[in-house]
PDB file of C-alpha atoms in Angstrom:
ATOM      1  CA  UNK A 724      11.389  35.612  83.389  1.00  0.00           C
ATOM      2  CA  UNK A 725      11.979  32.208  84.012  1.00  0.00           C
ATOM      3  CA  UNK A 726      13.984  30.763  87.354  1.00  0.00           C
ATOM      4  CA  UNK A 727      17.194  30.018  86.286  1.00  0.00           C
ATOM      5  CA  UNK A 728      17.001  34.405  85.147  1.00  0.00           C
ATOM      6  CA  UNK A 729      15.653  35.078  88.123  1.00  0.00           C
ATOM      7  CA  UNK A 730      18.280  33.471  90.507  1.00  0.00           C
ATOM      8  CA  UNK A 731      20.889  35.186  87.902  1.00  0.00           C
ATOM      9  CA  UNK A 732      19.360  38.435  88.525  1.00  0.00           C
ATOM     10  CA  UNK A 733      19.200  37.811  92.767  1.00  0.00           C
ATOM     11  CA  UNK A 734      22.879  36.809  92.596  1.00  0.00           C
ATOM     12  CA  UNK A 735      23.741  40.306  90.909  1.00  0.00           C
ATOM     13  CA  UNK A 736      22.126  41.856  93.269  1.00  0.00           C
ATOM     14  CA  UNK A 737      23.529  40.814  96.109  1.00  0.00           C
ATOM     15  CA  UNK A 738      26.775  40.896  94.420  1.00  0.00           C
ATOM     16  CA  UNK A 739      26.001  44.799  93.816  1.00  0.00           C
ATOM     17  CA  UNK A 740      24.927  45.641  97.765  1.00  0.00           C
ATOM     18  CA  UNK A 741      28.146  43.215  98.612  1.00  0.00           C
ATOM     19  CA  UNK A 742      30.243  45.890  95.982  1.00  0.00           C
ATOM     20  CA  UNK A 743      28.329  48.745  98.091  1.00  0.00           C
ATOM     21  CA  UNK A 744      28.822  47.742 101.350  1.00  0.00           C
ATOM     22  CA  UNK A 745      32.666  47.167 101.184  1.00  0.00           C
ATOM     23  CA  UNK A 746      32.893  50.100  98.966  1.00  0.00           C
ATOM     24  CA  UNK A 747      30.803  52.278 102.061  1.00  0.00           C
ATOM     25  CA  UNK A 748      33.214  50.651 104.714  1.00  0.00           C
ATOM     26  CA  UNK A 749      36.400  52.196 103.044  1.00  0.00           C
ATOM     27  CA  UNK A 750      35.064  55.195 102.443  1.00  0.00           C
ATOM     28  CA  UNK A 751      33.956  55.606 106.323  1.00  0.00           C
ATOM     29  CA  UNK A 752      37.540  54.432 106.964  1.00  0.00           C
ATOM     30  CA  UNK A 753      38.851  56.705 109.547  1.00  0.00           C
ATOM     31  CA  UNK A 754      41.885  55.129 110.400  1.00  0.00           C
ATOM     32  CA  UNK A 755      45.372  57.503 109.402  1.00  0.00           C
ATOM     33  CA  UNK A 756      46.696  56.212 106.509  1.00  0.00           C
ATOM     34  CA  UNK A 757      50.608  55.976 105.101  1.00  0.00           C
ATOM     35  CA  UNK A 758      50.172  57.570 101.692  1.00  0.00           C
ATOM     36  CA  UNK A 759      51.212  54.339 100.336  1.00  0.00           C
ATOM     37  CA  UNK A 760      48.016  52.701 102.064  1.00  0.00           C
ATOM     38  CA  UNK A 761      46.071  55.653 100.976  1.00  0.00           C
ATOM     39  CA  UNK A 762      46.527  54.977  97.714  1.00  0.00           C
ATOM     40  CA  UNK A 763      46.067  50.994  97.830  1.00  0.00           C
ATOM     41  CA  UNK A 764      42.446  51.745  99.304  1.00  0.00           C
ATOM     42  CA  UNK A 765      42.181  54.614  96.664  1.00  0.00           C
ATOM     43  CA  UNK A 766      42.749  51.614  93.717  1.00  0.00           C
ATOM     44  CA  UNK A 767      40.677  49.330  95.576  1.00  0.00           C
ATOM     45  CA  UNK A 768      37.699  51.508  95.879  1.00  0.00           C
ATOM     46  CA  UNK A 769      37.928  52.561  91.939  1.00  0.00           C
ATOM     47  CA  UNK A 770      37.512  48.558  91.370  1.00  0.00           C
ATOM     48  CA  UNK A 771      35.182  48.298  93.608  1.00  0.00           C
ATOM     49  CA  UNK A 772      33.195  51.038  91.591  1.00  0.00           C
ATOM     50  CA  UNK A 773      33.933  49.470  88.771  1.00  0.00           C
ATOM     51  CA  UNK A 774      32.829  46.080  89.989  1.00  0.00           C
ATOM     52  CA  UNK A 775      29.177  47.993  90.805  1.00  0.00           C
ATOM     53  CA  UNK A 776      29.205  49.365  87.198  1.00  0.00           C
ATOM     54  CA  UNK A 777      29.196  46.378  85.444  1.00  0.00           C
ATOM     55  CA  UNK A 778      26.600  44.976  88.395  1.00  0.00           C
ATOM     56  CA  UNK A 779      24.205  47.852  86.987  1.00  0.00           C
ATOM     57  CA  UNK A 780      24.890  47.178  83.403  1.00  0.00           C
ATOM     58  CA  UNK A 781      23.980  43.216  84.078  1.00  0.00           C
ATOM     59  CA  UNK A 782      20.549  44.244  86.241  1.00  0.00           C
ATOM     60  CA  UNK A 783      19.662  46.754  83.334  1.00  0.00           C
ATOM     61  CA  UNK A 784      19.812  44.368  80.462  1.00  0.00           C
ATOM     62  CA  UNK A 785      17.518  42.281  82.697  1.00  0.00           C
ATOM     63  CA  UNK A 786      15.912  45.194  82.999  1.00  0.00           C
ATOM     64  CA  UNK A 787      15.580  45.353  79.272  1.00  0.00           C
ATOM     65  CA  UNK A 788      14.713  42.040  78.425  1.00  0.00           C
ATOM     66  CA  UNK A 789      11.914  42.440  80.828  1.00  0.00           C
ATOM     67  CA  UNK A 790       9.633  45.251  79.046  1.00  0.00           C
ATOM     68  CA  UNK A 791      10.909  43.630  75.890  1.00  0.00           C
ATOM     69  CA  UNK A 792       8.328  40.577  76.638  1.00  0.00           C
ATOM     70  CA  UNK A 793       6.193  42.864  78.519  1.00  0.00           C
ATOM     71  CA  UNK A 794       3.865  44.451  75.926  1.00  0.00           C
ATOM     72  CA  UNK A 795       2.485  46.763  79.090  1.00  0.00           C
ATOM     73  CA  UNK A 796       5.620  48.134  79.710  1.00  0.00           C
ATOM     74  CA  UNK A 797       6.548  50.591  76.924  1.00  0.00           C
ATOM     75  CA  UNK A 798       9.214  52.871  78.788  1.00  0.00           C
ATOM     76  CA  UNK A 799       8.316  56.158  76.627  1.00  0.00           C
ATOM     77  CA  UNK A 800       9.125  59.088  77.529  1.00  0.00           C
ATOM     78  CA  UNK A 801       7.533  62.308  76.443  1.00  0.00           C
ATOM     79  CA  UNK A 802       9.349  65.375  75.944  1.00  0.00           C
ATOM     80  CA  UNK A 803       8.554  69.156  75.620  1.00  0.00           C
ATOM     81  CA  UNK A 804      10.044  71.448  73.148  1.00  0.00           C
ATOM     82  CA  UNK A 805      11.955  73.019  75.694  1.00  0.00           C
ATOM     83  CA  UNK A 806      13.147  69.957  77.118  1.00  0.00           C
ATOM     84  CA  UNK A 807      14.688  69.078  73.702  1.00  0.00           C
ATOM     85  CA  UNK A 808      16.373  72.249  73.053  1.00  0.00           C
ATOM     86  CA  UNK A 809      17.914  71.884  75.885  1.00  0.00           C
ATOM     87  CA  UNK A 810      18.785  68.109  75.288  1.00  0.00           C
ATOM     88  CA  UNK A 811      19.948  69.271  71.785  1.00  0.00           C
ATOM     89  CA  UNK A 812      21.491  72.329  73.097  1.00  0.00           C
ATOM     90  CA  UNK A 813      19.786  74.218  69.939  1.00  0.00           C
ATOM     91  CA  UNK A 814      17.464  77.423  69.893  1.00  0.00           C
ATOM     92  CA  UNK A 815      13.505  77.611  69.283  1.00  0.00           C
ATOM     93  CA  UNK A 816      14.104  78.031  65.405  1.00  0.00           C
ATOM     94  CA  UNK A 817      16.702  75.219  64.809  1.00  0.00           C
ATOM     95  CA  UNK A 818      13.924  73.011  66.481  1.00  0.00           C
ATOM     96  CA  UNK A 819      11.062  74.415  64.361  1.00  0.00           C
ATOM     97  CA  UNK A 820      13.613  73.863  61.045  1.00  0.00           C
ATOM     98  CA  UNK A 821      14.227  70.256  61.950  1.00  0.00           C
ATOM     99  CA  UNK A 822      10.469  69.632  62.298  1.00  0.00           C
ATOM    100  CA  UNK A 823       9.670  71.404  59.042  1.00  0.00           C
ATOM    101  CA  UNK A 824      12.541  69.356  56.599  1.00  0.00           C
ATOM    102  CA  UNK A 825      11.071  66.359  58.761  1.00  0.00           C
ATOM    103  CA  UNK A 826      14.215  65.559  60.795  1.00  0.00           C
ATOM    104  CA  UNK A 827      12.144  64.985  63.891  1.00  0.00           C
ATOM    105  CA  UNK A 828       8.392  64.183  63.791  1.00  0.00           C
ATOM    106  CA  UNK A 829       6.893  65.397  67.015  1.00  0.00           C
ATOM    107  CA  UNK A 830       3.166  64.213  68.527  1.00  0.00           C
ATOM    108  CA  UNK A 831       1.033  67.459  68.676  1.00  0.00           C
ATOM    109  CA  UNK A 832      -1.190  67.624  71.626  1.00  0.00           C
ATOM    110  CA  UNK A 833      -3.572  69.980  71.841  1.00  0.00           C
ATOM    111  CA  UNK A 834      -1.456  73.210  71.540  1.00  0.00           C
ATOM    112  CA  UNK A 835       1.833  71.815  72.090  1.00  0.00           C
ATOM    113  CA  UNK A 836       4.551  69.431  70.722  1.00  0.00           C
ATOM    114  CA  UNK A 837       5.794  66.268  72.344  1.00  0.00           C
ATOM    115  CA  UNK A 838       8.468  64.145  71.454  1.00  0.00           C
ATOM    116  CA  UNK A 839       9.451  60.485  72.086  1.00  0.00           C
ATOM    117  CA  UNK A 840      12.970  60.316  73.754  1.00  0.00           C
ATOM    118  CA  UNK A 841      14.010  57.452  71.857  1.00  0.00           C
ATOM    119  CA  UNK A 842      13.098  59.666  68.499  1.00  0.00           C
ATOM    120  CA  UNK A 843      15.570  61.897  70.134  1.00  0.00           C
ATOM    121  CA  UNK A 844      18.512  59.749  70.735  1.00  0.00           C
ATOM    122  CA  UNK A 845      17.775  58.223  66.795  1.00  0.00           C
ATOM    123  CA  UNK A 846      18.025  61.840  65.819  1.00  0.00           C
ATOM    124  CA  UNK A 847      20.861  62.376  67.106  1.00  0.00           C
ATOM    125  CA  UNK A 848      22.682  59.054  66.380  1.00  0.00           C
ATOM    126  CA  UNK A 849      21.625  59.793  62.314  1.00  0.00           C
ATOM    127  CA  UNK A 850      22.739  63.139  62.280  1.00  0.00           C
ATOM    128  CA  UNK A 851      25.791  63.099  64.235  1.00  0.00           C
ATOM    129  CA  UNK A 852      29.018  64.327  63.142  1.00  0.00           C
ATOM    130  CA  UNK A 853      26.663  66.969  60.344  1.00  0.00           C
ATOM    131  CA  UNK A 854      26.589  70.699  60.243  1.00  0.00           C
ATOM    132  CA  UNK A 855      22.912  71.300  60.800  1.00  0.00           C
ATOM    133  CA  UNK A 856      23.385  74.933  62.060  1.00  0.00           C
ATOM    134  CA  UNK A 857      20.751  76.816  59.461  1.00  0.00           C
ATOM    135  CA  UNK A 858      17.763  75.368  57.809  1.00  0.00           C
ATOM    136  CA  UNK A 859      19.916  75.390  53.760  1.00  0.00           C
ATOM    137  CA  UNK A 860      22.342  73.124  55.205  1.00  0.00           C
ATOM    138  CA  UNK A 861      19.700  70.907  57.734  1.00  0.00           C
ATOM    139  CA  UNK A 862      18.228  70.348  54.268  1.00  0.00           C
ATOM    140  CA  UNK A 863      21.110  69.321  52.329  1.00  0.00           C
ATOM    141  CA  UNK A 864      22.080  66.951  54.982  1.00  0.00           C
ATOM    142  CA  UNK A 865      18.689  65.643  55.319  1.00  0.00           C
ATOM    143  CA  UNK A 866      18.066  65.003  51.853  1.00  0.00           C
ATOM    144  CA  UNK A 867      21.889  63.459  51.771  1.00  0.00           C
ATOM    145  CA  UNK A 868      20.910  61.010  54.603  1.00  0.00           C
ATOM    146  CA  UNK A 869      17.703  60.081  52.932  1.00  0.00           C
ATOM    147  CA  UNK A 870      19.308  59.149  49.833  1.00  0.00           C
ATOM    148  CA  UNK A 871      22.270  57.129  51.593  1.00  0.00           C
ATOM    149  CA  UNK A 872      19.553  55.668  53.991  1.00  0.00           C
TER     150      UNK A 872
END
């Protein structure tokens, strides 16, 4: 990262613990309000929040960029089976179907399956919007995907 990111990336921070402090002091506000005031503070702490979102969104893609030029720093993330159907909200057999037709190619180790989480979010960004709810039609779709792909 060279100095001109890294001041960059000190201003955003303070700018986000600036955000959190004034954010904190309204929300430990204890004074009576007028409804009217109430709702003034109420509009000024949702900017305030959204102030801090775009603070996060600014450190992450530094964030990013960093373990892009750091070979070392892969940010994988290994899933179970179970973890997946849960992430997929889909049963044991739906799982087992997508792995057959070769929807989702999973890293066996030893006696169980793990999955990359970026694998996951590919899967799901491919096959969004299909009706993959029995292994004839996760078939059709897959094949229909592989030919349009």
């Amino acid at each position: 990262m060279s100095e001109k990111e890294i001041e960059e990336r000190k201003a955003i921070l303070e700018e986000h613990n600036r955000l959190l402090d004034e954010y904190n002091r309204l929300c430990d506000n204890k004074n009576l309000l007028t409804s009217q005031e109430w709702q003034r503070q109420e509009e000024k702490k949702k900017s305030i929040l959204l102030k801090i979102d775009r603070c996060k969104a600014m450190e992450q893609s530094f964030d990013d960029d960093s373990n892009k030029s750091d070979p070392s720093i892969f940010g994988l993330q290994m899933l179970k089976m179970e973890e997946v159907q849960t992430l997929l909200n889909c049963s044991y057999e739906s799982l087992r179907n997508f792995i057959e037709i070769g929807m989702l190619k999973p890293i066996k180790t030893g006696k169980c399956y793990m999955f990359i989480q970026s694998d996951i979010a590919e899967f799901q960004q491919k096959y969004k919007g299909y009706d993959l709810s029995n292994y004839q039609k996760a078939l059709l779709v897959y094949n229909e995907v592989l030919s349009n792909g």
